[in-house]
Tab-separated table of C-alpha atoms in Angstrom:
chain	number	residue	atom	x	y	z
A	23	MET	CA	-38.101	-10.274	-76.185
A	24	LEU	CA	-35.149	-8.269	-77.495
A	25	ARG	CA	-36.967	-5.032	-76.653
A	26	ARG	CA	-37.516	-6.174	-73.053
A	27	ALA	CA	-33.848	-7.116	-72.685
A	28	TRP	CA	-32.844	-3.682	-74.001
A	29	LEU	CA	-35.105	-1.931	-71.458
A	30	LEU	CA	-33.488	-3.895	-68.634
A	31	PHE	CA	-30.015	-3.025	-69.909
A	32	LEU	CA	-30.718	0.677	-70.505
A	33	PRO	CA	-30.488	1.769	-66.828
A	34	SER	CA	-27.010	0.253	-66.557
A	35	LEU	CA	-25.910	2.324	-69.560
A	36	LEU	CA	-27.423	5.510	-68.198
A	37	PHE	CA	-26.397	5.087	-64.578
A	38	GLY	CA	-23.098	3.275	-65.157
A	39	MET	CA	-24.110	0.348	-62.970
A	40	ASN	CA	-24.287	-3.407	-63.289
A	41	GLY	CA	-27.963	-3.287	-64.261
A	42	LEU	CA	-30.937	-4.385	-62.227
A	43	ALA	CA	-29.413	-7.654	-61.085
A	44	ALA	CA	-30.722	-9.385	-58.010
A	45	GLY	CA	-29.348	-7.752	-54.913
A	46	SER	CA	-29.153	-4.218	-56.312
A	47	SER	CA	-30.840	-1.630	-54.157
A	48	LEU	CA	-32.074	1.901	-54.526
A	49	GLU	CA	-28.775	3.063	-52.987
A	50	ASP	CA	-27.127	2.028	-56.266
A	51	PHE	CA	-29.123	4.753	-58.070
A	52	ARG	CA	-27.252	7.831	-56.824
A	53	SER	CA	-26.850	11.188	-58.560
A	54	SER	CA	-24.165	11.865	-61.149
A	55	GLU	CA	-23.072	15.125	-62.797
A	56	SER	CA	-26.016	15.094	-65.190
A	57	ILE	CA	-28.620	12.727	-63.671
A	58	HIS	CA	-30.473	13.149	-60.403
A	59	GLY	CA	-30.406	9.886	-58.500
A	60	LEU	CA	-33.511	7.967	-57.554
A	61	TYR	CA	-31.968	7.398	-54.123
A	62	GLU	CA	-31.955	11.148	-53.416
A	63	ILE	CA	-35.488	11.520	-54.808
A	64	ASP	CA	-36.637	8.667	-52.552
A	65	GLN	CA	-34.971	10.264	-49.525
A	66	ALA	CA	-36.685	13.612	-50.197
A	67	ALA	CA	-40.080	11.881	-50.414
A	68	ARG	CA	-39.455	9.876	-47.219
A	69	ALA	CA	-38.412	12.998	-45.300
A	70	PHE	CA	-41.564	14.787	-46.467
A	71	VAL	CA	-43.828	11.889	-45.462
A	72	ALA	CA	-42.105	11.553	-42.072
A	73	ALA	CA	-42.643	15.266	-41.387
A	74	GLU	CA	-46.283	15.059	-42.509
A	75	ASN	CA	-46.879	11.973	-40.347
A	76	ALA	CA	-45.383	13.742	-37.319
A	77	ARG	CA	-47.388	16.902	-37.995
A	78	SER	CA	-50.762	15.215	-38.460
A	79	ASN	CA	-50.248	11.949	-36.563
A	80	ALA	CA	-50.937	10.058	-39.806
A	81	GLY	CA	-49.541	6.753	-40.975
A	82	TRP	CA	-48.502	7.292	-44.581
A	83	THR	CA	-45.809	5.200	-46.244
A	84	VAL	CA	-44.208	6.036	-49.571
A	85	ALA	CA	-43.269	3.607	-52.337
A	86	GLU	CA	-39.877	3.670	-54.023
A	87	PRO	CA	-39.595	5.583	-57.301
A	88	ASN	CA	-40.010	3.718	-60.572
A	89	LEU	CA	-36.565	2.499	-61.643
A	90	LYS	CA	-37.330	3.583	-65.219
A	91	THR	CA	-37.409	7.242	-64.131
A	92	LEU	CA	-34.625	9.390	-65.544
A	93	VAL	CA	-34.358	13.119	-64.754
A	94	ALA	CA	-31.691	15.798	-65.048
A	95	ARG	CA	-29.601	16.657	-62.016
A	96	CYS	CA	-31.202	19.409	-59.954
A	97	SER	CA	-29.058	22.465	-59.245
A	98	VAL	CA	-31.210	23.546	-56.270
A	99	ALA	CA	-32.605	21.641	-53.296
A	100	LEU	CA	-35.484	19.307	-54.106
A	101	ASP	CA	-38.944	20.271	-52.905
A	102	SER	CA	-41.746	17.858	-51.953
A	103	ARG	CA	-45.499	18.253	-51.645
A	104	TRP	CA	-48.741	16.296	-51.753
A	105	GLY	CA	-50.226	15.755	-55.193
A	106	GLU	CA	-52.786	13.655	-57.028
A	107	ILE	CA	-52.674	11.515	-60.120
A	108	HIS	CA	-55.785	10.987	-62.199
A	109	LEU	CA	-56.692	7.515	-63.402
A	110	SER	CA	-59.586	5.961	-65.292
A	111	ALA	CA	-61.366	2.847	-64.072
A	112	ALA	CA	-62.291	0.103	-66.528
A	113	ASP	CA	-65.929	1.220	-66.272
A	114	GLY	CA	-65.007	4.778	-67.268
A	115	ARG	CA	-65.095	6.349	-63.797
A	116	ALA	CA	-62.455	8.961	-63.039
A	117	LEU	CA	-60.280	8.068	-60.053
A	118	THR	CA	-57.673	10.046	-58.153
A	119	ARG	CA	-54.809	8.764	-56.070
A	120	LYS	CA	-52.755	10.679	-53.510
A	121	VAL	CA	-49.010	10.834	-54.228
A	122	VAL	CA	-45.933	12.656	-53.017
A	123	GLU	CA	-44.435	14.871	-55.706
A	124	VAL	CA	-40.695	15.512	-55.600
A	125	ILE	CA	-39.949	18.641	-57.605
A	126	CYS	CA	-36.898	20.216	-59.165
A	127	THR	CA	-37.432	23.841	-60.169
A	128	LYS	CA	-33.962	24.335	-61.674
A	129	PRO	CA	-32.307	21.328	-63.336
A	130	VAL	CA	-28.837	21.587	-64.870
A	131	SER	CA	-30.467	21.070	-68.278
A	132	GLY	CA	-33.973	21.054	-69.670
A	133	LYS	CA	-37.214	22.057	-68.010
A	134	HIS	CA	-38.266	21.661	-64.391
A	135	TRP	CA	-39.427	18.167	-63.440
A	136	THR	CA	-41.718	16.375	-61.004
A	137	VAL	CA	-41.496	12.744	-59.919
A	138	SER	CA	-44.646	11.285	-58.337
A	139	LEU	CA	-44.344	8.487	-55.773
A	140	ARG	CA	-47.308	6.427	-54.597
A	141	VAL	CA	-48.317	6.586	-50.958
A	142	SER	CA	-50.517	4.356	-48.832
A	143	ARG	CA	-51.766	4.279	-45.280
A	144	ALA	CA	-49.764	2.009	-43.024
A	145	SER	CA	-51.892	-0.739	-41.598
């Protein structure tokens, strides 16, 4: 129980916010000097999906990034592309799922990073 409470409190320490209280939105997760905001990552993914939908007349929607994601601030413009994640079914079958990858090739510290966001077809 204590561990779970700590995990909920950790984002507020890292992002300097009031935690994940009811009513907080992705807009609260903006970039700082050292951390790249989930809001900006989400916006890059949404712009990519909108352009892809317009180009191919598709109906993809993108999920919000996982609020536990923490990456270094990017010093260059973010890039986005289609990607796949590989999963294993309970029966041992290998599964793949299409995602949008938001990529930073030059963070202010550390190695390059990629954040994968789930996509689905709009019904």
